[in-house]
Coordinates of C-alpha atoms in Angstrom, one line a residue:
X1010 CA -11.0 31.9 20.4
X1011 CA -8.7 30.6 23.2
X1012 CA -9.2 27.0 24.2
X1013 CA -8.4 25.6 27.6
X1014 CA -5.7 23.0 27.8
X1015 CA -7.3 19.6 27.1
X1016 CA -6.8 17.1 29.9
X1017 CA -4.9 14.7 27.5
X1018 CA -2.3 17.5 27.1
X1019 CA -1.7 17.5 30.8
X1020 CA -1.0 13.7 30.8
X1021 CA 1.2 14.1 27.8
X1022 CA 3.3 16.8 29.6
X1023 CA 3.9 14.3 32.4
X1024 CA 5.4 11.9 30.0
X1025 CA 7.7 14.5 28.5
X1026 CA 8.8 16.2 31.6
X1027 CA 10.5 13.2 33.3
X1028 CA 12.6 10.2 32.4
X1029 CA 10.8 6.9 31.9
X1030 CA 11.9 3.4 32.6
X1031 CA 13.2 2.8 29.0
X1032 CA 14.1 6.2 27.6
X1033 CA 16.0 6.9 24.3
X1034 CA 19.6 7.8 25.1
X1035 CA 19.1 11.2 23.4
X1036 CA 16.0 12.1 25.4
X1037 CA 16.2 15.2 27.7
X1038 CA 13.0 16.2 29.6
X1039 CA 12.0 19.6 28.4
X1040 CA 8.8 21.7 28.7
X1041 CA 9.3 22.8 25.1
X1042 CA 8.8 19.2 23.9
X1043 CA 5.0 19.5 23.9
X1044 CA 5.2 22.8 22.1
X1045 CA 7.4 21.2 19.4
X1046 CA 5.0 18.3 19.1
X1047 CA 2.0 20.6 18.6
X1048 CA 3.4 23.4 16.5
X1049 CA 6.3 21.9 14.5
X1050 CA 5.9 18.2 14.1
X1051 CA 4.1 17.3 10.8
X1052 CA 2.6 13.9 10.3
X1053 CA 1.3 12.4 7.1
X1054 CA -1.4 9.7 7.3
X1055 CA -1.9 7.6 4.2
X1056 CA -5.4 6.1 4.2
X1057 CA -8.6 7.3 5.8
X1058 CA -10.5 4.0 6.1
X1059 CA -11.1 1.8 9.1
X1060 CA -7.5 2.0 10.3
X1061 CA -6.9 5.5 9.1
X1062 CA -9.9 6.9 11.1
X1063 CA -8.5 5.3 14.3
X1064 CA -5.0 6.7 13.6
X1065 CA -6.4 10.2 13.1
X1066 CA -8.3 10.0 16.4
X1067 CA -5.2 8.7 18.3
X1068 CA -2.9 11.4 16.8
X1069 CA -5.4 14.1 17.8
X1070 CA -5.6 12.8 21.3
X1071 CA -1.8 12.5 21.6
X1072 CA -1.0 16.1 20.9
X1073 CA -0.2 16.0 17.1
X1074 CA -1.9 19.1 15.8
X1075 CA -0.4 19.3 12.3
X1076 CA -1.5 16.3 10.3
X1077 CA -2.2 15.7 6.6
X1078 CA -4.2 12.8 5.3
X1079 CA -4.3 11.3 1.8
X1080 CA -7.0 9.0 0.5
X1081 CA -8.3 8.5 -3.0
X1082 CA -11.5 6.7 -2.0
X1083 CA -15.1 7.9 -1.3
X1084 CA -17.4 6.8 1.5
X1085 CA -19.8 3.9 0.9
X1086 CA -22.7 2.7 3.1
X1087 CA -20.7 -0.4 4.1
X1088 CA -18.0 1.7 5.7
X1089 CA -20.2 3.2 8.4
X1090 CA -20.1 0.2 10.7
X1091 CA -16.5 0.6 11.6
X1092 CA -15.2 3.9 10.2
X1093 CA -16.6 6.0 13.0
X1094 CA -15.7 9.5 11.7
X1095 CA -18.3 9.1 9.0
X1096 CA -22.1 9.6 9.0
X1097 CA -24.8 8.7 6.5
X1098 CA -24.8 12.2 5.1
X1099 CA -21.1 11.7 4.2
X1100 CA -21.8 8.9 1.8
X1101 CA -20.1 9.4 -1.6
X1102 CA -17.9 12.2 -0.2
X1103 CA -14.1 11.8 -0.2
X1104 CA -13.0 9.9 2.9
X1105 CA -10.0 12.2 3.6
X1106 CA -12.2 15.4 3.5
X1107 CA -15.0 13.9 5.7
X1108 CA -12.5 12.5 8.2
X1109 CA -10.6 15.8 8.6
X1110 CA -13.9 17.7 8.9
X1111 CA -15.2 15.3 11.6
X1112 CA -12.1 15.1 13.7
X1113 CA -11.6 18.9 13.6
X1114 CA -15.2 19.4 14.7
X1115 CA -14.7 17.1 17.7
X1116 CA -11.3 18.3 18.9
X1117 CA -10.5 22.0 18.8
X1118 CA -7.1 23.5 17.8
X1119 CA -6.2 21.0 15.1
X1120 CA -4.6 22.0 11.8
X1121 CA -5.5 19.0 9.7
X1122 CA -5.5 19.0 5.9
X1123 CA -7.1 16.5 3.5
X1124 CA -5.9 15.4 0.1
X1125 CA -8.4 13.6 -2.1
X1126 CA -5.6 12.2 -4.3
X1127 CA -3.5 9.1 -5.1
X1128 CA -0.1 9.0 -3.3
X1129 CA 1.5 9.0 -6.8
X1130 CA 0.1 12.5 -7.5
X1131 CA 2.7 14.1 -5.2
X1132 CA 6.4 14.5 -5.8
X1133 CA 9.3 14.1 -3.4
X1134 CA 9.1 17.8 -2.4
X1135 CA 5.7 17.2 -0.9
X1136 CA 6.8 14.2 1.2
X1137 CA 9.9 16.1 2.4
X1138 CA 7.4 18.4 4.4
X1139 CA 6.7 15.7 6.9
X1140 CA 8.6 14.4 9.9
X1141 CA 6.9 11.0 10.0
X1142 CA 4.6 9.0 7.6
X1143 CA 2.0 6.5 8.9
X1144 CA 0.3 4.1 6.5
X1145 CA -3.0 2.6 7.3
X1146 CA -3.7 0.9 3.9
X1147 CA -5.2 -2.3 2.6
X1148 CA -3.2 -2.2 -0.6
X1149 CA 0.2 -3.9 -0.8
X1150 CA 1.0 -2.0 -4.0
X1151 CA 0.5 1.4 -2.4
X1152 CA 2.7 0.3 0.6
X1153 CA 5.5 -0.7 -1.8
X1154 CA 5.3 2.6 -3.6
X1155 CA 5.4 4.6 -0.4
X1156 CA 8.3 2.5 0.9
X1157 CA 10.2 2.9 -2.3
X1158 CA 9.6 6.7 -2.4
X1159 CA 10.8 7.3 1.2
X1160 CA 13.9 5.2 0.6
X1161 CA 14.6 7.1 -2.6
X1162 CA 14.3 10.4 -0.7
X1163 CA 16.7 9.1 2.0
X1164 CA 19.3 8.1 -0.7
X1165 CA 19.1 11.2 -2.9
X1166 CA 18.6 13.9 -0.3
X1167 CA 19.9 12.4 3.0
X1168 CA 16.6 13.1 4.7
X1169 CA 15.4 10.1 6.6
X1170 CA 11.6 10.1 7.2
X1171 CA 10.5 7.3 9.5
X1172 CA 7.8 5.2 8.1
X1173 CA 5.2 3.4 10.3
X1174 CA 3.2 0.7 8.6
X1175 CA 0.0 -0.7 10.2
X1176 CA -2.2 -3.4 8.7
X1177 CA -5.2 -5.5 9.8
X1178 CA -7.1 -8.5 8.6
X1179 CA -10.0 -9.6 10.7
X1180 CA -8.6 -10.4 14.2
X1181 CA -4.9 -10.2 13.1
X1182 CA -2.7 -7.1 12.6
X1183 CA 0.8 -5.7 12.6
X1184 CA 2.7 -2.6 13.4
X1185 CA 6.2 -2.0 12.1
X1186 CA 8.8 0.8 12.3
X1187 CA 10.8 1.4 9.1
X1188 CA 13.8 3.7 9.2
X1189 CA 14.8 4.1 5.5
X1190 CA 18.4 2.8 4.8
X1191 CA 18.7 1.6 8.5
X1192 CA 16.1 -1.2 9.0
X1193 CA 14.4 -3.7 6.8
X1194 CA 11.8 -2.3 4.5
X1195 CA 8.4 -3.4 3.1
X1196 CA 10.1 -5.1 0.1
X1197 CA 12.4 -7.2 2.4
X1198 CA 9.3 -8.9 3.8
X1199 CA 7.0 -9.3 0.8
X1200 CA 6.5 -13.0 1.7
X1201 CA 4.7 -12.0 4.9
X1202 CA 1.8 -10.4 3.0
X1203 CA -1.0 -12.6 1.7
X1204 CA -0.7 -13.3 -2.0
X1205 CA -2.6 -10.9 -4.2
X1206 CA -5.5 -12.5 -5.9
X1207 CA -4.4 -11.8 -9.5
X1208 CA -4.4 -14.6 -12.0
X1209 CA -2.5 -14.9 -15.3
X1210 CA -4.7 -14.1 -18.2
X1211 CA -3.7 -17.3 -20.1
X1212 CA -5.1 -19.3 -17.1
X1213 CA -8.4 -17.5 -16.8
X1214 CA -8.9 -17.5 -20.5
X1215 CA -7.9 -21.0 -21.4
X1216 CA -7.7 -23.3 -18.4
X1217 CA -9.9 -21.9 -15.6
X1218 CA -9.9 -24.2 -12.5
X1219 CA -11.3 -22.0 -9.7
X1220 CA -14.5 -20.0 -9.3
X1221 CA -12.3 -16.9 -8.9
X1222 CA -11.0 -17.6 -12.4
X1223 CA -14.5 -17.3 -13.8
X1224 CA -15.2 -14.0 -12.0
X1225 CA -11.9 -12.5 -13.3
X1226 CA -12.7 -13.7 -16.8
X1227 CA -16.1 -12.0 -16.6
X1228 CA -14.5 -8.8 -15.3
X1229 CA -11.4 -8.6 -17.5
X1230 CA -12.6 -10.2 -20.8
X1231 CA -16.4 -10.2 -21.0
X1232 CA -17.1 -6.8 -19.5
X1233 CA -15.0 -4.8 -22.0
X1234 CA -16.5 -6.8 -24.9
X1235 CA -20.1 -6.4 -23.8
X1236 CA -20.0 -2.9 -22.3
X1237 CA -23.2 -3.8 -20.6
X1238 CA -23.8 -0.3 -19.1
X1239 CA -22.4 1.8 -21.9
X1240 CA -19.1 2.5 -23.6
X1241 CA -16.3 3.4 -21.2
X1242 CA -18.2 2.4 -18.0
X1243 CA -15.8 0.6 -15.8
X1244 CA -16.7 -2.0 -13.2
X1245 CA -17.9 -0.5 -9.9
X1246 CA -17.8 -3.0 -7.1
X1247 CA -20.2 -0.9 -5.1
X1248 CA -22.9 -0.9 -7.8
X1249 CA -25.3 -3.9 -7.3
X1250 CA -26.3 -3.9 -11.0
X1251 CA -22.7 -4.4 -12.0
X1252 CA -22.2 -7.2 -9.5
X1253 CA -25.4 -8.9 -10.7
X1254 CA -24.2 -8.8 -14.3
X1255 CA -20.7 -10.1 -13.4
X1256 CA -22.3 -12.9 -11.3
X1257 CA -24.5 -14.1 -14.2
X1258 CA -21.5 -14.0 -16.6
X1259 CA -19.3 -15.8 -14.2
X1260 CA -21.9 -18.5 -13.5
X1261 CA -22.3 -19.1 -17.3
X1262 CA -18.5 -19.4 -17.6
X1263 CA -18.3 -21.8 -14.7
X1264 CA -21.0 -24.1 -16.2
X1265 CA -18.9 -24.4 -19.4
X1266 CA -16.0 -25.8 -17.3
X1267 CA -18.0 -27.7 -14.6
X1268 CA -16.8 -25.3 -11.9
X1269 CA -18.9 -24.8 -8.8
X1270 CA -18.8 -22.2 -6.1
X1271 CA -19.5 -18.9 -8.0
X1272 CA -21.7 -17.0 -5.5
X1273 CA -22.8 -13.4 -5.4
X1274 CA -20.7 -12.8 -2.3
X1275 CA -17.6 -14.4 -4.0
X1276 CA -18.1 -12.0 -7.0
X1277 CA -18.2 -9.1 -4.6
X1278 CA -15.1 -10.2 -2.8
X1279 CA -13.1 -10.8 -6.0
X1280 CA -14.2 -7.6 -7.7
X1281 CA -13.5 -5.3 -4.7
X1282 CA -10.6 -7.3 -3.3
X1283 CA -12.4 -7.2 0.1
X1284 CA -10.2 -7.7 3.2
X1285 CA -12.3 -8.5 6.3
X1286 CA -12.1 -5.7 8.9
X1287 CA -12.8 -5.7 12.7
X1288 CA -13.1 -2.4 14.5
X1289 CA -11.3 -3.6 17.7
X1290 CA -8.3 -4.8 15.7
X1291 CA -8.2 -1.4 13.9
X1292 CA -8.2 0.4 17.2
X1293 CA -5.4 -1.8 18.7
X1294 CA -3.1 -1.4 15.7
X1295 CA -3.8 2.3 15.3
X1296 CA -2.9 2.8 19.0
X1297 CA 0.3 0.9 18.5
X1298 CA 1.3 3.0 15.4
X1299 CA 0.6 6.3 17.1
X1300 CA 2.5 5.2 20.3
X1301 CA 5.5 4.5 18.1
X1302 CA 5.0 7.8 16.3
X1303 CA 5.1 9.6 19.7
X1304 CA 8.3 7.8 20.7
X1305 CA 10.0 8.7 17.4
X1306 CA 8.8 12.4 17.5
X1307 CA 10.0 13.0 21.1
X1308 CA 12.6 10.3 21.7
X1309 CA 11.0 9.9 25.1
X1310 CA 11.1 6.1 24.9
X1311 CA 13.0 3.7 22.7
X1312 CA 10.9 2.8 19.7
X1313 CA 9.9 -0.7 18.5
X1314 CA 12.7 -2.6 16.8
X1315 CA 11.0 -3.2 14.5
X1316 CA 8.0 -5.5 13.9
X1317 CA 5.0 -6.3 16.2
X1318 CA 2.3 -8.8 15.3
X1319 CA -1.1 -9.0 17.0
X1320 CA -3.4 -12.0 17.0
X1321 CA -6.8 -11.9 18.7
X1322 CA -8.3 -15.1 17.2
X1323 CA -8.0 -17.1 20.4
X1324 CA -7.2 -14.9 23.3
X1325 CA -4.8 -12.0 22.9
X1326 CA -1.3 -12.6 21.6
X1327 CA 1.4 -10.1 20.7
X1328 CA 5.0 -10.7 19.7
X1329 CA 7.8 -8.2 18.7
X1330 CA 10.9 -9.1 16.9
X1331 CA 13.6 -7.5 14.8
X1332 CA 13.0 -8.1 11.1
X1333 CA 16.3 -8.3 9.3
X1334 CA 17.2 -6.6 6.0
X1335 CA 17.2 -8.9 3.0
X1336 CA 20.5 -8.9 1.1
X1337 CA 18.7 -9.3 -2.3
X1338 CA 15.9 -6.8 -1.6
X1339 CA 14.8 -5.1 -4.8
X1340 CA 14.6 -1.7 -3.1
X1341 CA 16.9 -1.2 -0.1
X1342 CA 19.9 -3.5 -1.1
X1343 CA 20.9 -1.2 -3.9
X1344 CA 22.7 -4.1 -5.5
X1345 CA 22.6 -5.5 -9.0
X1346 CA 20.0 -8.3 -9.4
X1347 CA 20.5 -11.4 -11.6
X1348 CA 17.8 -12.5 -13.9
X1349 CA 18.3 -16.0 -15.3
X1350 CA 16.7 -17.2 -18.5
X1351 CA 17.3 -19.3 -21.7
X1352 CA 18.3 -17.7 -24.9
X1353 CA 15.3 -19.3 -26.7
X1354 CA 12.8 -18.1 -24.1
X1355 CA 10.3 -15.6 -25.3
X1356 CA 9.9 -12.1 -23.7
X1357 CA 6.5 -13.2 -22.2
X1358 CA 8.4 -15.9 -20.3
X1359 CA 10.8 -13.4 -18.9
X1360 CA 7.9 -11.0 -17.8
X1361 CA 6.1 -14.0 -16.2
X1362 CA 9.3 -14.8 -14.2
X1363 CA 9.6 -11.2 -13.0
X1364 CA 5.9 -11.2 -12.0
X1365 CA 6.2 -14.5 -10.1
X1366 CA 9.6 -14.1 -8.5
X1367 CA 9.4 -10.4 -7.6
X1368 CA 5.7 -9.8 -7.2
X1369 CA 5.7 -7.2 -10.0
X1370 CA 2.2 -6.5 -11.3
X1371 CA 2.7 -4.6 -14.5
X1372 CA 6.4 -4.5 -15.3
X1373 CA 7.8 -2.3 -18.0
X1374 CA 11.2 -3.4 -19.5
X1375 CA 13.8 -1.2 -21.2
X1376 CA 17.4 -1.8 -22.2
X1377 CA 20.2 -0.5 -24.4
X1378 CA 20.9 -2.2 -27.7
X1379 CA 23.6 -1.0 -30.1
X1380 CA 24.1 2.1 -28.0
X1381 CA 20.4 3.1 -28.3
X1382 CA 17.7 2.9 -25.7
X1383 CA 15.1 0.3 -26.6
X1384 CA 11.7 -0.3 -24.9
X1385 CA 10.9 -4.0 -24.8
X1386 CA 7.5 -3.8 -23.3
X1387 CA 5.2 -1.4 -21.6
X1388 CA 2.4 -2.7 -19.3
X1389 CA 0.6 0.4 -18.1
X1390 CA 0.1 2.5 -21.2
X1391 CA -2.6 0.9 -23.5
X1392 CA -1.4 2.5 -26.8
X1393 CA 2.3 1.6 -26.3
X1394 CA 1.3 -1.8 -24.9
X1395 CA -0.6 -2.6 -28.1
X1396 CA 2.3 -1.4 -30.3
X1397 CA 4.9 -3.5 -28.4
X1398 CA 2.6 -6.6 -28.0
X1399 CA 4.4 -8.5 -30.9
X1400 CA 7.6 -8.4 -28.8
X1401 CA 6.0 -10.8 -26.3
X1402 CA 6.2 -13.7 -28.8
X1403 CA 9.8 -13.0 -29.8
X1404 CA 12.7 -14.8 -28.3
X1405 CA 15.4 -12.9 -26.3
X1406 CA 17.8 -13.5 -29.2
X1407 CA 15.4 -12.0 -31.7
X1408 CA 15.1 -8.9 -29.6
X1409 CA 18.9 -8.4 -29.7
X1410 CA 19.5 -9.4 -26.0
X1411 CA 22.7 -11.1 -25.0
X1412 CA 24.3 -12.5 -21.9
X1413 CA 25.1 -9.9 -19.2
X1414 CA 22.8 -7.4 -20.8
X1415 CA 21.4 -4.8 -18.3
X1416 CA 17.6 -4.5 -18.2
X1417 CA 15.8 -1.8 -16.4
X1418 CA 12.4 -2.7 -14.9
X1419 CA 9.8 -0.3 -13.6
X1420 CA 6.5 -1.2 -11.9
X1421 CA 3.5 0.8 -10.5
X1422 CA 4.5 -0.5 -7.1
X1423 CA 8.0 0.9 -7.2
X1424 CA 9.1 4.5 -7.4
X1425 CA 12.6 3.6 -8.7
X1426 CA 13.7 1.6 -11.7
X1427 CA 15.3 -1.7 -10.8
X1428 CA 18.5 -2.9 -12.6
X1429 CA 18.7 -6.6 -13.6
X1430 CA 21.7 -8.3 -15.2
X1431 CA 20.5 -10.9 -17.7
X1432 CA 22.1 -14.4 -17.4
X1433 CA 21.4 -16.4 -20.5
X1434 CA 21.9 -20.2 -20.8

């Protein structure tokens, strides 16, 4: 069935058939530009939540007809107030699938494809299929992994895939343009992100001071011991029965240490890592991301260089600036990193230092001792973690480590292993 030309295609043609006031030096007005945009340019959207729904809508209305979307989450009742592509009958369905179905029903001629997966499920060959990647995530870990992956692709294959990162929190948001190997990356600006609410196990187990510590203790320690809803049942932040159980356990824990402030809402927030969302902020940041996507795809205007912040708390305030690359960046500097420690320090101390100084959540450490590969500790595989747990209480000397030893560190948030040179005092 032939569709008539949508009115927004007419307006888009006007942008691409003449020079603007601030064009890219490489831009040449061309009637084939719109054809390229619709038939050849492939966009990957990571995240189909509040921001992702707005991004998909803006892409469809801006002429991008070949779009893939990845999301590992399913739709919950609480999503419907701001994730406008979803309806009550979509509850418990994959967000990516429901979002693609909804947007294709509304706008004809789209070739959108959904992936109900984690981003880690795909290899580099998959990501090489796309011209631009747009992230609309609420997870810093996922951002770091995608940033590391695209940078690794640029280094190993020479293919530079522009990476647009959008984020919102209540009435604040940002949009940034990342050109791998050319501009600053996510890792260069980790200090700009709010700290992740993860607490050391020794603190929540032995010296809790905050109501959040009590909630984490109930979730991490008491839940696996009690198995209140059956063996192997993990905590579901959307299940009211689970939250009620955690709330009671956290309140009991708090009483033992004279800690106040453990409320049902706090338990929900800590369990689900809830980030407040406002629909108007999502719409604003999504529009900014897709505008930059259009600039990059067509070269019709100079793109953002390279960071824009938005604040709508009191009035409307935006500011754009050039975020500089960090010389010591774990990912894009490609330089050797120094890791200082004392010879009598235990391996646990070294891991804590990596977690604190470099925001690594579950670091795995390997090295070479006596010409043979040696795994010091594994954080994300339970069986190996248990087998290597005794290493945590050993000193670096007992583990055979010496000054200037090279240690390789991997983490779920990074695609590539990071090389550290040990400096012992």
